[in-house]
Amino acid sequence: MSDTKRFLYVNRKAPHGTVYALESLEVVLIGAAFEQDVSLAFLDDGVFQLVKKQVTTGIGVKNFAPTYRALGDYDVKKLYVERESLAERGLTEDDLMEVTHENDDEEDVSSIEIVDRARMAQIMAAQDVVLSF
Amino acid sequence: MSDTKRFLYVNRKAPHGTVYALESLEVVLIGAAFEQDVSLAFLDDGVFQLVKKQVTTGIGVKNFAPTYRALGDYDVKKLYVERESLAERGLTEDDLMEVTHENDDEEDVSSIEIVDRARMAQIMAAQDVVLSF
Amino acid sequence: MSTLHTVNKSPYERGSLDSCLAHALPGDAVLLIEDAVVGARAGSTRVAEALKAAMPGCTIHVLGPDLAARGIPADAVVEGVSVVDYGGFVDLAATHDKSQAWL
Amino acid sequence: MSTLHTVNKSPYERGSLDSCLAHALPGDAVLLIEDAVVGARAGSTRVAEALKAAMPGCTIHVLGPDLAARGIPADAVVEGVSVVDYGGFVDLAATHDKSQAWL
Amino acid sequence: MKFAVVVNEGPYTHQASDTAYQFTKAALEKGHEIYRVFFYHDGVNNATRLTVPPQDERNVQKNWSELAEKNALDMVVCIAAAQRRGILDEGEAKRHGKGEGSANIAPGFRISGLGQLIEAGIQADRLVVFGD
Amino acid sequence: MKFAVVVNEGPYTHQASDTAYQFTKAALEKGHEIYRVFFYHDGVNNATRLTVPPQDERNVQKNWSELAEKNALDMVVCIAAAQRRGILDEGEAKRHGKGEGSANIAPGFRISGLGQLIEAGIQADRLVVFGD
């Protein structure tokens, strides 16, 4: 087996009420150094992690949401967000923050791809290692 | 205010997967010494706490289910179980363990009363202190 | 005997808000805190409909600092839901006879 | 690329089993463990129907020691669901290409 | 008015302790009395003096300890729950042979029995529970 | 076959650690290799030597420590998660000025970085996650 595996980080939980979103992101950042094929899946309440304009000063907790926007610098470029999960929660793509990376032509392109549930299932199926938090 | 208050312990979680059912029961046992007016409510997944013939040897965890049957000895006599919660989970009263206490005529009578949701709401409303776990 | 009910989990993932609303009585207050505030976002969702149906029997409140943390503007909540701060949470607890947490 | 999906929370309280079943593909296995085993009890419940609908696309399994702890006899599970012990759990993890926990 | 506050989850993993802290602070600012803060279940983990959170994050244990010092709060950690999770004061550490210096309870917290929870329910006008 | 096991919750409050333990034991009995057990989030709390569970209950930490000793398991506690929750080895306790005897890590566990989790995912044939 080659040393490169497909790693998927599955995010199904809302941010701030529990630490899972934050500590999951910490794994992604560390994992980026290992040069694997990394994808992030956001479905169910995990889609709330990417909602823009999160302001956490009122709850006295550090806001880690800006870190998602830095993922491109770590060569983490594939963030899949499930369309059905958004819709059920009254959200649209416009409610999500911008996460971009530089493509081969040095243009900033979006790292977020909205996918339907069937495609999300295919993405999950194609992985070697699935980390859920 | 008199020193006697109506205490309700609300059990909404399944046993064994988390410690809440066990540690809630520990509060009930300690609390019995304070001679308050004590009731226990079992609704939603909390009804699974009273299912009979729980055998925990296979998961390597202590079985505290028999303690419910001892509640009568602690003068804890009112266990309210929600009918709708049972039905939604495919359970009937026959699936529950027997929990009894001695009445004034020294007869063993059931401590479990199956109540519908509307009555459960009334029972909750009538309390002074509600402890949820 | 009025009650302040608190709900702290997302109603899209857990049953606690549904169960709370099924047991709250007229004159009670329901306060959404922590992850439960995602249910307060206005829109044509199942949860928004459930909250509307529960009013005006109960009053529905949502904790502002938790709303902000989830990126939901205070004016984007379901109509009729009031936004309170921690002091308002204390007031709700004080002005109702008891509080019940739907954990 | 087959997957072993594990679900550990009661499907009566949380959405994880529903979400798992909505993403599992033909040839995958779903294993109910811990509090999720309460969903395997036979009967005319919403959850039993969902499990039946998921088979035979997927195989459905339930952890026996957890079943026993919840007072559910091994012969009282939804038809077609197989009861396994911890060794069987290991076998399922070994015979599928990867496992995915629906936490 | 007299409040009792119950904290059922530990620091960082769940927001419960943070919310309870903000609630307690707000109640004090409004002139209410906090009869007791009771830590149960994983809530006992708020009382360890050994946490070292990142510098740019809040320090949950320190928040509680400082609030207690400023307001003479009675913060009680359930002994049975604490034993299951490894939170010990000097006496407990010695009693269980855990070795010199093992006590890990933070300033402002004290270990006591579940009776303190019931008593808080009896004595306080309102009891508010924070958990998972 | 080579397994990696991830434990995301602490002892007693959630069954996750018990299930992971039973799974690990069963895998070893079947002749599989356990490449590593990685403790993350509240899972780091499994590694405290200070728990004193009731005598008629299982001892989760001891279960893990004994399994590790018997099978030379590599049990790694995430350093970042451990610092947030107050799990320290000698070096960490000294580095953060926590005082003589404060180290509370139990036998068989070692503290290391998150890279150990990724590496386990790369090296093991299967990775199984247990959590809340």
Short mmCIF file of C-alpha atoms in Angstrom, two decimals, chain F residues 58-105:
data_model
loop_
_atom_site.label_atom_id
_atom_site.label_comp_id
_atom_site.label_asym_id
_atom_site.label_seq_id
_atom_site.Cartn_x
_atom_site.Cartn_y
_atom_site.Cartn_z
CA ARG F 58 -14.96 -1.75 37.19
CA ASN F 59 -11.79 0.34 37.24
CA VAL F 60 -11.55 1.77 33.73
CA GLN F 61 -8.03 3.15 34.07
CA LYS F 62 -6.73 -0.07 35.59
CA ASN F 63 -8.40 -2.12 32.85
CA TRP F 64 -6.48 -0.16 30.24
CA SER F 65 -3.19 -0.13 32.15
CA GLU F 66 -3.30 -3.89 32.68
CA LEU F 67 -4.27 -4.62 29.08
CA ALA F 68 -1.40 -2.43 27.94
CA GLU F 69 1.12 -4.16 30.17
CA LYS F 70 0.03 -7.64 29.12
CA ASN F 71 0.07 -6.83 25.42
CA ALA F 72 2.68 -4.09 25.16
CA LEU F 73 0.03 -1.69 23.88
CA ASP F 74 1.05 1.76 22.76
CA MET F 75 -1.47 4.03 24.54
CA VAL F 76 -1.06 7.67 23.57
CA VAL F 77 -2.77 10.62 25.24
CA CYS F 78 -3.04 13.78 23.12
CA ILE F 79 -0.96 16.50 24.72
CA ALA F 80 -3.17 19.43 23.71
CA ALA F 81 -6.35 17.73 24.92
CA ALA F 82 -4.56 16.61 28.10
CA GLN F 83 -3.40 20.13 28.94
CA ARG F 84 -6.97 21.46 28.62
CA ARG F 85 -8.19 18.77 31.01
CA GLY F 86 -5.39 18.50 33.53
CA ILE F 87 -3.63 15.24 32.66
CA LEU F 88 0.12 15.66 33.12
CA ASP F 89 3.24 13.51 33.18
CA GLU F 90 6.34 14.39 35.21
CA GLY F 91 7.83 16.58 32.51
CA GLU F 92 4.61 18.49 31.87
CA ALA F 93 3.93 18.97 35.57
CA LYS F 94 7.38 20.43 36.08
CA ARG F 95 7.23 22.57 32.94
CA HIS F 96 3.98 24.18 34.09
CA GLY F 97 5.09 24.58 37.70
CA LYS F 98 2.41 22.31 39.14
CA GLY F 99 4.52 21.14 42.07
CA GLU F 100 6.21 17.94 43.18
CA GLY F 101 4.00 14.83 42.92
CA SER F 102 1.38 16.53 40.71
CA ALA F 103 1.89 14.28 37.69
CA ASN F 104 -1.29 12.20 37.43
CA ILE F 105 -0.75 10.02 34.39
#
